Amino acid sequence: MTNVVLQGDEKSELFKLAIEAKETSYSPYSKFRVGAALLAEDGTFFKGCNVENASYGAAICAERTAYVKAVSEGHQKFRALAVSTDQADFVSPCGICRQFISEFSSTSMPVFFLNKKGESKEFTVGQLLPFAFTSDDM
């Protein structure tokens, strides 16, 4: 599906970290836990969870948390992202996250959705946001 090749151990670590990240979710209002794991180009992994706020608008999604942590540590190129929830069905990143992901990732980068049954689905960033607004549009 993508031209990005992950080694078997990289993929399993990415999935494991996304599931672990979900455990630290701060979601007292929605009870909707999300964890994300991001693999940087140099092999460094970053975890993120959703963090809610009583004002709702001040919440941050797991995907953006992972990216913000990575970028704040000097990483701006990534190879893969995994997103984990407690849902039986697969859950996709929200629109804001899709736009945020597209800022730092190639359209061919794989994004894996993980459900509570241990199954995964793979998409590319380009499939998630085919008409992304990028710096080329400015």
mmCIF file of N, CA and C in Angstrom:
data_model
loop_
_atom_site.group_PDB
_atom_site.id
_atom_site.type_symbol
_atom_site.label_atom_id
_atom_site.label_comp_id
_atom_site.label_asym_id
_atom_site.label_seq_id
_atom_site.Cartn_x
_atom_site.Cartn_y
_atom_site.Cartn_z
ATOM 1 N N MET A 1 0.821 -1.199 0.000
ATOM 2 C CA MET A 1 0.000 0.000 0.000
ATOM 3 C C MET A 1 0.865 1.262 0.000
ATOM 4 N N THR A 2 2.023 1.227 0.653
ATOM 5 C CA THR A 2 2.920 2.382 0.659
ATOM 6 C C THR A 2 4.273 1.947 0.140
ATOM 7 N N ASN A 3 5.113 2.924 -0.200
ATOM 8 C CA ASN A 3 6.467 2.574 -0.599
ATOM 9 C C ASN A 3 7.436 2.669 0.574
ATOM 10 N N VAL A 4 6.930 2.937 1.759
ATOM 11 C CA VAL A 4 7.750 2.970 2.963
ATOM 12 C C VAL A 4 7.825 1.556 3.513
ATOM 13 N N VAL A 5 9.037 1.072 3.704
ATOM 14 C CA VAL A 5 9.209 -0.288 4.207
ATOM 15 C C VAL A 5 9.614 -0.232 5.681
ATOM 16 N N LEU A 6 8.803 -0.867 6.499
ATOM 17 C CA LEU A 6 9.121 -0.982 7.924
ATOM 18 C C LEU A 6 9.591 -2.403 8.182
ATOM 19 N N GLN A 7 10.638 -2.529 8.974
ATOM 20 C CA GLN A 7 11.068 -3.852 9.405
ATOM 21 C C GLN A 7 10.005 -4.395 10.352
ATOM 22 N N GLY A 8 9.902 -5.719 10.464
ATOM 23 C CA GLY A 8 8.894 -6.334 11.337
ATOM 24 C C GLY A 8 8.979 -5.850 12.762
ATOM 25 N N ASP A 9 10.204 -5.689 13.281
ATOM 26 C CA ASP A 9 10.350 -5.239 14.666
ATOM 27 C C ASP A 9 9.960 -3.767 14.819
ATOM 28 N N GLU A 10 10.166 -2.947 13.789
ATOM 29 C CA GLU A 10 9.756 -1.542 13.860
ATOM 30 C C GLU A 10 8.238 -1.432 13.916
ATOM 31 N N LYS A 11 7.579 -2.224 13.104
ATOM 32 C CA LYS A 11 6.107 -2.197 13.065
ATOM 33 C C LYS A 11 5.535 -2.686 14.391
ATOM 34 N N SER A 12 6.088 -3.795 14.917
ATOM 35 C CA SER A 12 5.548 -4.285 16.204
ATOM 36 C C SER A 12 5.805 -3.300 17.332
ATOM 37 N N GLU A 13 6.959 -2.649 17.322
ATOM 38 C CA GLU A 13 7.261 -1.647 18.359
ATOM 39 C C GLU A 13 6.333 -0.447 18.222
ATOM 40 N N LEU A 14 6.084 -0.017 17.002
ATOM 41 C CA LEU A 14 5.176 1.097 16.751
ATOM 42 C C LEU A 14 3.780 0.785 17.296
ATOM 43 N N PHE A 15 3.285 -0.411 17.010
ATOM 44 C CA PHE A 15 1.962 -0.823 17.491
ATOM 45 C C PHE A 15 1.941 -0.918 19.017
ATOM 46 N N LYS A 16 2.967 -1.513 19.590
ATOM 47 C CA LYS A 16 3.047 -1.671 21.049
ATOM 48 C C LYS A 16 3.034 -0.306 21.742
ATOM 49 N N LEU A 17 3.802 0.637 21.213
ATOM 50 C CA LEU A 17 3.883 1.970 21.817
ATOM 51 C C LEU A 17 2.579 2.745 21.677
ATOM 52 N N ALA A 18 1.877 2.571 20.564
ATOM 53 C CA ALA A 18 0.580 3.246 20.390
ATOM 54 C C ALA A 18 -0.429 2.740 21.417
ATOM 55 N N ILE A 19 -0.398 1.448 21.669
ATOM 56 C CA ILE A 19 -1.300 0.859 22.667
ATOM 57 C C ILE A 19 -0.909 1.325 24.067
ATOM 58 N N GLU A 20 0.390 1.356 24.352
ATOM 59 C CA GLU A 20 0.875 1.851 25.656
ATOM 60 C C GLU A 20 0.477 3.308 25.859
ATOM 61 N N ALA A 21 0.623 4.127 24.828
ATOM 62 C CA ALA A 21 0.323 5.558 24.942
ATOM 63 C C ALA A 21 -1.127 5.790 25.329
ATOM 64 N N LYS A 22 -1.999 4.939 24.846
ATOM 65 C CA LYS A 22 -3.433 5.049 25.148
ATOM 66 C C LYS A 22 -3.678 4.951 26.662
ATOM 67 N N GLU A 23 -2.827 4.200 27.344
ATOM 68 C CA GLU A 23 -2.996 3.993 28.788
ATOM 69 C C GLU A 23 -2.822 5.281 29.593
ATOM 70 N N THR A 24 -2.122 6.269 29.043
ATOM 71 C CA THR A 24 -1.911 7.527 29.774
ATOM 72 C C THR A 24 -2.859 8.632 29.313
ATOM 73 N N SER A 25 -3.830 8.283 28.487
ATOM 74 C CA SER A 25 -4.811 9.253 28.011
ATOM 75 C C SER A 25 -5.496 9.949 29.189
ATOM 76 N N TYR A 26 -5.646 11.259 29.073
ATOM 77 C CA TYR A 26 -6.421 12.015 30.047
ATOM 78 C C TYR A 26 -7.731 12.381 29.354
ATOM 79 N N SER A 27 -8.741 11.533 29.569
ATOM 80 C CA SER A 27 -10.018 11.719 28.865
ATOM 81 C C SER A 27 -11.201 11.560 29.816
ATOM 82 N N PRO A 28 -11.249 12.391 30.885
ATOM 83 C CA PRO A 28 -12.330 12.246 31.867
ATOM 84 C C PRO A 28 -13.703 12.664 31.343
ATOM 85 N N TYR A 29 -13.761 13.422 30.267
ATOM 86 C CA TYR A 29 -15.034 13.933 29.766
ATOM 87 C C TYR A 29 -15.632 13.003 28.719
ATOM 88 N N SER A 30 -14.842 12.617 27.736
ATOM 89 C CA SER A 30 -15.362 11.766 26.661
ATOM 90 C C SER A 30 -15.197 10.276 26.949
ATOM 91 N N LYS A 31 -14.251 9.940 27.814
ATOM 92 C CA LYS A 31 -13.893 8.538 28.086
ATOM 93 C C LYS A 31 -13.402 7.839 26.805
ATOM 94 N N PHE A 32 -12.948 8.612 25.826
ATOM 95 C CA PHE A 32 -12.491 8.095 24.531
ATOM 96 C C PHE A 32 -10.961 8.160 24.507
ATOM 97 N N ARG A 33 -10.340 7.043 24.863
ATOM 98 C CA ARG A 33 -8.878 7.008 24.950
ATOM 99 C C ARG A 33 -8.247 6.777 23.584
ATOM 100 N N VAL A 34 -7.214 7.561 23.303
ATOM 101 C CA VAL A 34 -6.470 7.412 22.054
ATOM 102 C C VAL A 34 -4.982 7.462 22.372
ATOM 103 N N GLY A 35 -4.241 6.573 21.738
ATOM 104 C CA GLY A 35 -2.788 6.575 21.842
ATOM 105 C C GLY A 35 -2.193 6.612 20.452
ATOM 106 N N ALA A 36 -1.048 7.240 20.322
ATOM 107 C CA ALA A 36 -0.368 7.302 19.024
ATOM 108 C C ALA A 36 1.109 7.034 19.233
ATOM 109 N N ALA A 37 1.725 6.445 18.216
ATOM 110 C CA ALA A 37 3.171 6.269 18.200
ATOM 111 C C ALA A 37 3.664 6.696 16.830
ATOM 112 N N LEU A 38 4.757 7.423 16.838
ATOM 113 C CA LEU A 38 5.318 8.021 15.637
ATOM 114 C C LEU A 38 6.764 7.567 15.499
ATOM 115 N N LEU A 39 7.135 7.127 14.308
ATOM 116 C CA LEU A 39 8.504 6.680 14.040
ATOM 117 C C LEU A 39 9.211 7.740 13.205
ATOM 118 N N ALA A 40 10.258 8.337 13.784
ATOM 119 C CA ALA A 40 11.040 9.350 13.081
ATOM 120 C C ALA A 40 11.976 8.685 12.077
ATOM 121 N N GLU A 41 12.436 9.477 11.149
ATOM 122 C CA GLU A 41 13.308 8.981 10.089
ATOM 123 C C GLU A 41 14.566 8.304 10.644
ATOM 124 N N ASP A 42 15.067 8.781 11.782
ATOM 125 C CA ASP A 42 16.298 8.214 12.352
ATOM 126 C C ASP A 42 16.051 6.999 13.250
ATOM 127 N N GLY A 43 14.792 6.542 13.339
ATOM 128 C CA GLY A 43 14.470 5.363 14.135
ATOM 129 C C GLY A 43 13.988 5.648 15.541
ATOM 130 N N THR A 44 13.898 6.927 15.919
ATOM 131 C CA THR A 44 13.399 7.302 17.243
ATOM 132 C C THR A 44 11.873 7.217 17.248
ATOM 133 N N PHE A 45 11.329 6.668 18.334
ATOM 134 C CA PHE A 45 9.878 6.572 18.504
ATOM 135 C C PHE A 45 9.399 7.654 19.464
ATOM 136 N N PHE A 46 8.209 8.184 19.197
ATOM 137 C CA PHE A 46 7.562 9.150 20.083
ATOM 138 C C PHE A 46 6.137 8.696 20.336
ATOM 139 N N LYS A 47 5.721 8.765 21.607
ATOM 140 C CA LYS A 47 4.353 8.408 21.969
ATOM 141 C C LYS A 47 3.559 9.674 22.258
ATOM 142 N N GLY A 48 2.244 9.576 22.055
ATOM 143 C CA GLY A 48 1.349 10.666 22.411
ATOM 144 C C GLY A 48 -0.012 10.119 22.786
ATOM 145 N N CYS A 49 -0.688 10.821 23.680
ATOM 146 C CA CYS A 49 -2.057 10.446 24.051
ATOM 147 C C CYS A 49 -2.925 11.690 23.968
ATOM 148 N N ASN A 50 -4.233 11.473 23.922
ATOM 149 C CA ASN A 50 -5.128 12.623 23.935
ATOM 150 C C ASN A 50 -5.201 13.174 25.353
ATOM 151 N N VAL A 51 -5.275 14.505 25.441
ATOM 152 C CA VAL A 51 -5.359 15.200 26.723
ATOM 153 C C VAL A 51 -6.519 16.177 26.628
ATOM 154 N N GLU A 52 -7.582 15.885 27.366
ATOM 155 C CA GLU A 52 -8.777 16.716 27.317
ATOM 156 C C GLU A 52 -8.697 17.855 28.326
ATOM 157 N N ASN A 53 -9.632 18.796 28.175
ATOM 158 C CA ASN A 53 -9.714 19.949 29.050
ATOM 159 C C ASN A 53 -11.188 20.280 29.222
ATOM 160 N N ALA A 54 -11.538 20.818 30.360
ATOM 161 C CA ALA A 54 -12.941 21.144 30.630
ATOM 162 C C ALA A 54 -13.524 22.101 29.601
ATOM 163 N N SER A 55 -12.692 22.899 28.958
ATOM 164 C CA SER A 55 -13.199 23.828 27.944
ATOM 165 C C SER A 55 -13.326 23.171 26.573
ATOM 166 N N TYR A 56 -13.021 21.887 26.474
ATOM 167 C CA TYR A 56 -13.097 21.089 25.237
ATOM 168 C C TYR A 56 -12.172 21.607 24.135
ATOM 169 N N GLY A 57 -12.256 22.861 23.769
ATOM 170 C CA GLY A 57 -11.437 23.399 22.685
ATOM 171 C C GLY A 57 -9.946 23.374 22.977
ATOM 172 N N ALA A 58 -9.589 23.295 24.243
ATOM 173 C CA ALA A 58 -8.175 23.290 24.622
ATOM 174 C C ALA A 58 -7.584 21.879 24.637
ATOM 175 N N ALA A 59 -8.373 20.896 24.259
ATOM 176 C CA ALA A 59 -7.883 19.511 24.217
ATOM 177 C C ALA A 59 -6.898 19.334 23.071
ATOM 178 N N ILE A 60 -6.052 18.315 23.187
ATOM 179 C CA ILE A 60 -5.131 17.977 22.101
ATOM 180 C C ILE A 60 -5.222 16.472 21.846
ATOM 181 N N CYS A 61 -5.247 16.122 20.591
ATOM 182 C CA CYS A 61 -5.359 14.720 20.189
ATOM 183 C C CYS A 61 -4.024 14.000 20.339
ATOM 184 N N ALA A 62 -4.086 12.689 20.404
ATOM 185 C CA ALA A 62 -2.890 11.862 20.567
ATOM 186 C C ALA A 62 -1.896 12.047 19.428
ATOM 187 N N GLU A 63 -2.405 12.135 18.208
ATOM 188 C CA GLU A 63 -1.530 12.263 17.049
ATOM 189 C C GLU A 63 -0.724 13.556 17.116
ATOM 190 N N ARG A 64 -1.395 14.656 17.421
ATOM 191 C CA ARG A 64 -0.689 15.939 17.508
ATOM 192 C C ARG A 64 0.258 15.962 18.694
ATOM 193 N N THR A 65 -0.112 15.305 19.790
ATOM 194 C CA THR A 65 0.803 15.226 20.928
ATOM 195 C C THR A 65 2.107 14.557 20.519
ATOM 196 N N ALA A 66 2.011 13.447 19.806
ATOM 197 C CA ALA A 66 3.219 12.733 19.367
ATOM 198 C C ALA A 66 4.062 13.606 18.442
ATOM 199 N N TYR A 67 3.422 14.263 17.493
ATOM 200 C CA TYR A 67 4.160 15.130 16.562
ATOM 201 C C TYR A 67 4.802 16.313 17.284
ATOM 202 N N VAL A 68 4.079 16.943 18.196
ATOM 203 C CA VAL A 68 4.621 18.093 18.922
ATOM 204 C C VAL A 68 5.833 17.665 19.762
ATOM 205 N N LYS A 69 5.727 16.514 20.406
ATOM 206 C CA LYS A 69 6.873 16.020 21.175
ATOM 207 C C LYS A 69 8.075 15.808 20.267
ATOM 208 N N ALA A 70 7.853 15.195 19.111
ATOM 209 C CA ALA A 70 8.949 14.899 18.178
ATOM 210 C C ALA A 70 9.566 16.182 17.628
ATOM 211 N N VAL A 71 8.727 17.096 17.163
ATOM 212 C CA VAL A 71 9.232 18.337 16.572
ATOM 213 C C VAL A 71 9.970 19.157 17.626
ATOM 214 N N SER A 72 9.458 19.170 18.851
ATOM 215 C CA SER A 72 10.118 19.936 19.913
ATOM 216 C C SER A 72 11.474 19.340 20.298
ATOM 217 N N GLU A 73 11.715 18.099 19.882
ATOM 218 C CA GLU A 73 13.006 17.447 20.114
ATOM 219 C C GLU A 73 13.885 17.484 18.860
ATOM 220 N N GLY A 74 13.459 18.238 17.841
ATOM 221 C CA GLY A 74 14.287 18.432 16.657
ATOM 222 C C GLY A 74 14.035 17.492 15.497
ATOM 223 N N HIS A 75 12.984 16.693 15.576
ATOM 224 C CA HIS A 75 12.654 15.759 14.486
ATOM 225 C C HIS A 75 11.561 16.352 13.608
ATOM 226 N N GLN A 76 11.763 16.287 12.293
ATOM 227 C CA GLN A 76 10.755 16.819 11.379
ATOM 228 C C GLN A 76 10.460 15.892 10.211
ATOM 229 N N LYS A 77 11.091 14.731 10.171
ATOM 230 C CA LYS A 77 10.837 13.760 9.105
ATOM 231 C C LYS A 77 10.465 12.433 9.738
ATOM 232 N N PHE A 78 9.397 11.825 9.209
ATOM 233 C CA PHE A 78 8.838 10.644 9.840
ATOM 234 C C PHE A 78 8.571 9.533 8.845
ATOM 235 N N ARG A 79 8.579 8.306 9.355
ATOM 236 C CA ARG A 79 8.400 7.126 8.510
ATOM 237 C C ARG A 79 7.056 6.449 8.679
ATOM 238 N N ALA A 80 6.423 6.557 9.881
ATOM 239 C CA ALA A 80 5.150 5.859 10.116
ATOM 240 C C ALA A 80 4.479 6.385 11.379
ATOM 241 N N LEU A 81 3.161 6.208 11.417
ATOM 242 C CA LEU A 81 2.337 6.589 12.562
ATOM 243 C C LEU A 81 1.340 5.475 12.822
ATOM 244 N N ALA A 82 1.109 5.162 14.102
ATOM 245 C CA ALA A 82 0.053 4.213 14.486
ATOM 246 C C ALA A 82 -0.862 4.898 15.489
ATOM 247 N N VAL A 83 -2.163 4.655 15.353
ATOM 248 C CA VAL A 83 -3.168 5.253 16.233
ATOM 249 C C VAL A 83 -4.025 4.138 16.820
ATOM 250 N N SER A 84 -4.138 4.122 18.150
ATOM 251 C CA SER A 84 -4.840 3.054 18.863
ATOM 252 C C SER A 84 -6.012 3.611 19.664
ATOM 253 N N THR A 85 -7.139 2.881 19.633
ATOM 254 C CA THR A 85 -8.305 3.246 20.456
ATOM 255 C C THR A 85 -8.864 1.999 21.125
ATOM 256 N N ASP A 86 -9.864 2.195 21.958
ATOM 257 C CA ASP A 86 -10.558 1.086 22.621
ATOM 258 C C ASP A 86 -11.770 0.623 21.816
ATOM 259 N N GLN A 87 -11.934 1.116 20.614
ATOM 260 C CA GLN A 87 -13.113 0.813 19.807
ATOM 261 C C GLN A 87 -12.951 -0.496 19.040
ATOM 262 N N ALA A 88 -14.059 -1.157 18.766
ATOM 263 C CA ALA A 88 -14.033 -2.388 17.966
ATOM 264 C C ALA A 88 -13.767 -2.068 16.492
ATOM 265 N N ASP A 89 -14.280 -0.915 16.050
ATOM 266 C CA ASP A 89 -14.050 -0.476 14.674
ATOM 267 C C ASP A 89 -12.775 0.360 14.621
ATOM 268 N N PHE A 90 -12.281 0.578 13.426
ATOM 269 C CA PHE A 90 -11.099 1.403 13.247
ATOM 270 C C PHE A 90 -11.491 2.873 13.308
ATOM 271 N N VAL A 91 -10.656 3.681 13.953
ATOM 272 C CA VAL A 91 -10.927 5.106 14.105
ATOM 273 C C VAL A 91 -9.812 5.885 13.415
ATOM 274 N N SER A 92 -10.209 6.833 12.601
ATOM 275 C CA SER A 92 -9.279 7.654 11.835
ATOM 276 C C SER A 92 -8.949 8.947 12.577
ATOM 277 N N PRO A 93 -7.771 9.513 12.328
ATOM 278 C CA PRO A 93 -7.466 10.831 12.907
ATOM 279 C C PRO A 93 -8.498 11.877 12.459
ATOM 280 N N CYS A 94 -8.747 12.856 13.320
ATOM 281 C CA CYS A 94 -9.701 13.922 12.999
ATOM 282 C C CYS A 94 -9.111 14.827 11.910
ATOM 283 N N GLY A 95 -9.902 15.737 11.414
ATOM 284 C CA GLY A 95 -9.469 16.627 10.341
ATOM 285 C C GLY A 95 -8.277 17.496 10.706
ATOM 286 N N ILE A 96 -8.286 18.058 11.906
ATOM 287 C CA ILE A 96 -7.162 18.899 12.336
ATOM 288 C C ILE A 96 -5.893 18.056 12.387
ATOM 289 N N CYS A 97 -5.992 16.852 12.911
ATOM 290 C CA CYS A 97 -4.814 15.978 12.977
ATOM 291 C C CYS A 97 -4.326 15.610 11.587
ATOM 292 N N ARG A 98 -5.232 15.331 10.674
ATOM 293 C CA ARG A 98 -4.830 14.996 9.301
ATOM 294 C C ARG A 98 -4.025 16.136 8.684
ATOM 295 N N GLN A 99 -4.490 17.363 8.876
ATOM 296 C CA GLN A 99 -3.764 18.523 8.352
ATOM 297 C C GLN A 99 -2.407 18.653 9.032
ATOM 298 N N PHE A 100 -2.369 18.461 10.332
ATOM 299 C CA PHE A 100 -1.124 18.563 11.101
ATOM 300 C C PHE A 100 -0.128 17.496 10.646
ATOM 301 N N ILE A 101 -0.607 16.268 10.475
ATOM 302 C CA ILE A 101 0.230 15.148 10.012
ATOM 303 C C ILE A 101 0.821 15.479 8.643
ATOM 304 N N SER A 102 0.010 16.067 7.768
ATOM 305 C CA SER A 102 0.470 16.351 6.404
ATOM 306 C C SER A 102 1.584 17.400 6.371
ATOM 307 N N GLU A 103 1.685 18.220 7.387
ATOM 308 C CA GLU A 103 2.748 19.237 7.456
ATOM 309 C C GLU A 103 4.136 18.596 7.550
ATOM 310 N N PHE A 104 4.214 17.449 8.216
ATOM 311 C CA PHE A 104 5.510 16.842 8.505
ATOM 312 C C PHE A 104 5.719 15.475 7.860
ATOM 313 N N SER A 105 4.791 15.010 7.049
ATOM 314 C CA SER A 105 4.880 13.648 6.521
ATOM 315 C C SER A 105 4.625 13.619 5.022
ATOM 316 N N SER A 106 5.300 12.720 4.338
ATOM 317 C CA SER A 106 5.068 12.562 2.904
ATOM 318 C C SER A 106 3.691 11.949 2.686
ATOM 319 N N THR A 107 3.155 12.141 1.507
ATOM 320 C CA THR A 107 1.841 11.580 1.198
ATOM 321 C C THR A 107 1.866 10.054 1.170
ATOM 322 N N SER A 108 3.054 9.468 1.045
ATOM 323 C CA SER A 108 3.158 8.003 1.002
ATOM 324 C C SER A 108 3.440 7.375 2.374
ATOM 325 N N MET A 109 3.578 8.213 3.415
ATOM 326 C CA MET A 109 3.851 7.654 4.741
ATOM 327 C C MET A 109 2.670 6.824 5.231
ATOM 328 N N PRO A 110 2.942 5.622 5.779
ATOM 329 C CA PRO A 110 1.839 4.802 6.284
ATOM 330 C C PRO A 110 1.304 5.289 7.634
ATOM 331 N N VAL A 111 -0.010 5.215 7.762
ATOM 332 C CA VAL A 111 -0.706 5.488 9.018
ATOM 333 C C VAL A 111 -1.522 4.238 9.321
ATOM 334 N N PHE A 112 -1.275 3.647 10.483
ATOM 335 C CA PHE A 112 -1.946 2.411 10.874
ATOM 336 C C PHE A 112 -3.011 2.718 11.904
ATOM 337 N N PHE A 113 -4.215 2.180 11.693
ATOM 338 C CA PHE A 113 -5.298 2.276 12.674
ATOM 339 C C PHE A 113 -5.322 0.946 13.421
ATOM 340 N N LEU A 114 -5.351 1.002 14.748
ATOM 341 C CA LEU A 114 -5.387 -0.206 15.571
ATOM 342 C C LEU A 114 -6.686 -0.225 16.364
ATOM 343 N N ASN A 115 -7.401 -1.356 16.318
ATOM 344 C CA ASN A 115 -8.630 -1.456 17.111
ATOM 345 C C ASN A 115 -8.376 -2.297 18.367
ATOM 346 N N LYS A 116 -9.395 -2.422 19.195
ATOM 347 C CA LYS A 116 -9.226 -3.142 20.463
ATOM 348 C C LYS A 116 -9.092 -4.646 20.279
ATOM 349 N N LYS A 117 -9.390 -5.148 19.081
ATOM 350 C CA LYS A 117 -9.277 -6.583 18.813
ATOM 351 C C LYS A 117 -7.874 -6.979 18.366
ATOM 352 N N GLY A 118 -6.968 -6.009 18.319
ATOM 353 C CA GLY A 118 -5.606 -6.303 17.893
ATOM 354 C C GLY A 118 -5.414 -6.309 16.388
ATOM 355 N N GLU A 119 -6.410 -5.825 15.659
ATOM 356 C CA GLU A 119 -6.319 -5.769 14.204
ATOM 357 C C GLU A 119 -5.792 -4.403 13.776
ATOM 358 N N SER A 120 -5.261 -4.343 12.560
ATOM 359 C CA SER A 120 -4.773 -3.066 12.045
ATOM 360 C C SER A 120 -5.205 -2.881 10.590
ATOM 361 N N LYS A 121 -5.301 -1.621 10.215
ATOM 362 C CA LYS A 121 -5.563 -1.232 8.826
ATOM 363 C C LYS A 121 -4.517 -0.193 8.460
ATOM 364 N N GLU A 122 -4.048 -0.239 7.232
ATOM 365 C CA GLU A 122 -3.005 0.688 6.790
ATOM 366 C C GLU A 122 -3.529 1.610 5.690
ATOM 367 N N PHE A 123 -3.233 2.882 5.854
ATOM 368 C CA PHE A 123 -3.552 3.896 4.859
ATOM 369 C C PHE A 123 -2.323 4.773 4.679
ATOM 370 N N THR A 124 -2.321 5.600 3.661
ATOM 371 C CA THR A 124 -1.249 6.580 3.511
ATOM 372 C C THR A 124 -1.780 7.943 3.925
ATOM 373 N N VAL A 125 -0.870 8.846 4.207
ATOM 374 C CA VAL A 125 -1.266 10.219 4.523
ATOM 375 C C VAL A 125 -2.068 10.791 3.353
ATOM 376 N N GLY A 126 -1.636 10.507 2.136
ATOM 377 C CA GLY A 126 -2.345 10.990 0.954
ATOM 378 C C GLY A 126 -3.768 10.474 0.852
ATOM 379 N N GLN A 127 -3.989 9.251 1.305
ATOM 380 C CA GLN A 127 -5.355 8.708 1.302
ATOM 381 C C GLN A 127 -6.215 9.383 2.367
ATOM 382 N N LEU A 128 -5.608 9.731 3.499
ATOM 383 C CA LEU A 128 -6.360 10.359 4.592
ATOM 384 C C LEU A 128 -6.717 11.810 4.287
ATOM 385 N N LEU A 129 -5.835 12.487 3.542
ATOM 386 C CA LEU A 129 -6.079 13.895 3.231
ATOM 387 C C LEU A 129 -5.612 14.175 1.800
ATOM 388 N N PRO A 130 -6.423 13.759 0.826
ATOM 389 C CA PRO A 130 -5.986 13.850 -0.576
ATOM 390 C C PRO A 130 -5.786 15.277 -1.093
ATOM 391 N N PHE A 131 -6.440 16.244 -0.505
ATOM 392 C CA PHE A 131 -6.309 17.625 -0.953
ATOM 393 C C PHE A 131 -5.767 18.505 0.163
ATOM 394 N N ALA A 132 -4.685 18.076 0.768
ATOM 395 C CA ALA A 132 -4.084 18.799 1.901
ATOM 396 C C ALA A 132 -3.670 20.196 1.483
ATOM 397 N N PHE A 133 -3.849 21.129 2.376
ATOM 398 C CA PHE A 133 -3.346 22.481 2.196
ATOM 399 C C PHE A 133 -1.889 22.468 2.650
ATOM 400 N N THR A 134 -0.961 22.762 1.751
ATOM 401 C CA THR A 134 0.465 22.701 2.081
ATOM 402 C C THR A 134 1.137 24.036 1.775
ATOM 403 N N SER A 135 2.422 24.105 2.072
ATOM 404 C CA SER A 135 3.176 25.330 1.796
ATOM 405 C C SER A 135 3.196 25.625 0.294
ATOM 406 N N ASP A 136 3.005 24.612 -0.537
ATOM 407 C CA ASP A 136 2.930 24.825 -1.993
ATOM 408 C C ASP A 136 1.712 25.658 -2.384
ATOM 409 N N ASP A 137 0.706 25.695 -1.512
ATOM 410 C CA ASP A 137 -0.513 26.450 -1.792
ATOM 411 C C ASP A 137 -0.416 27.920 -1.385
ATOM 412 N N MET A 138 0.689 28.294 -0.792
ATOM 413 C CA MET A 138 0.825 29.677 -0.288
ATOM 414 C C MET A 138 1.542 30.565 -1.281
#
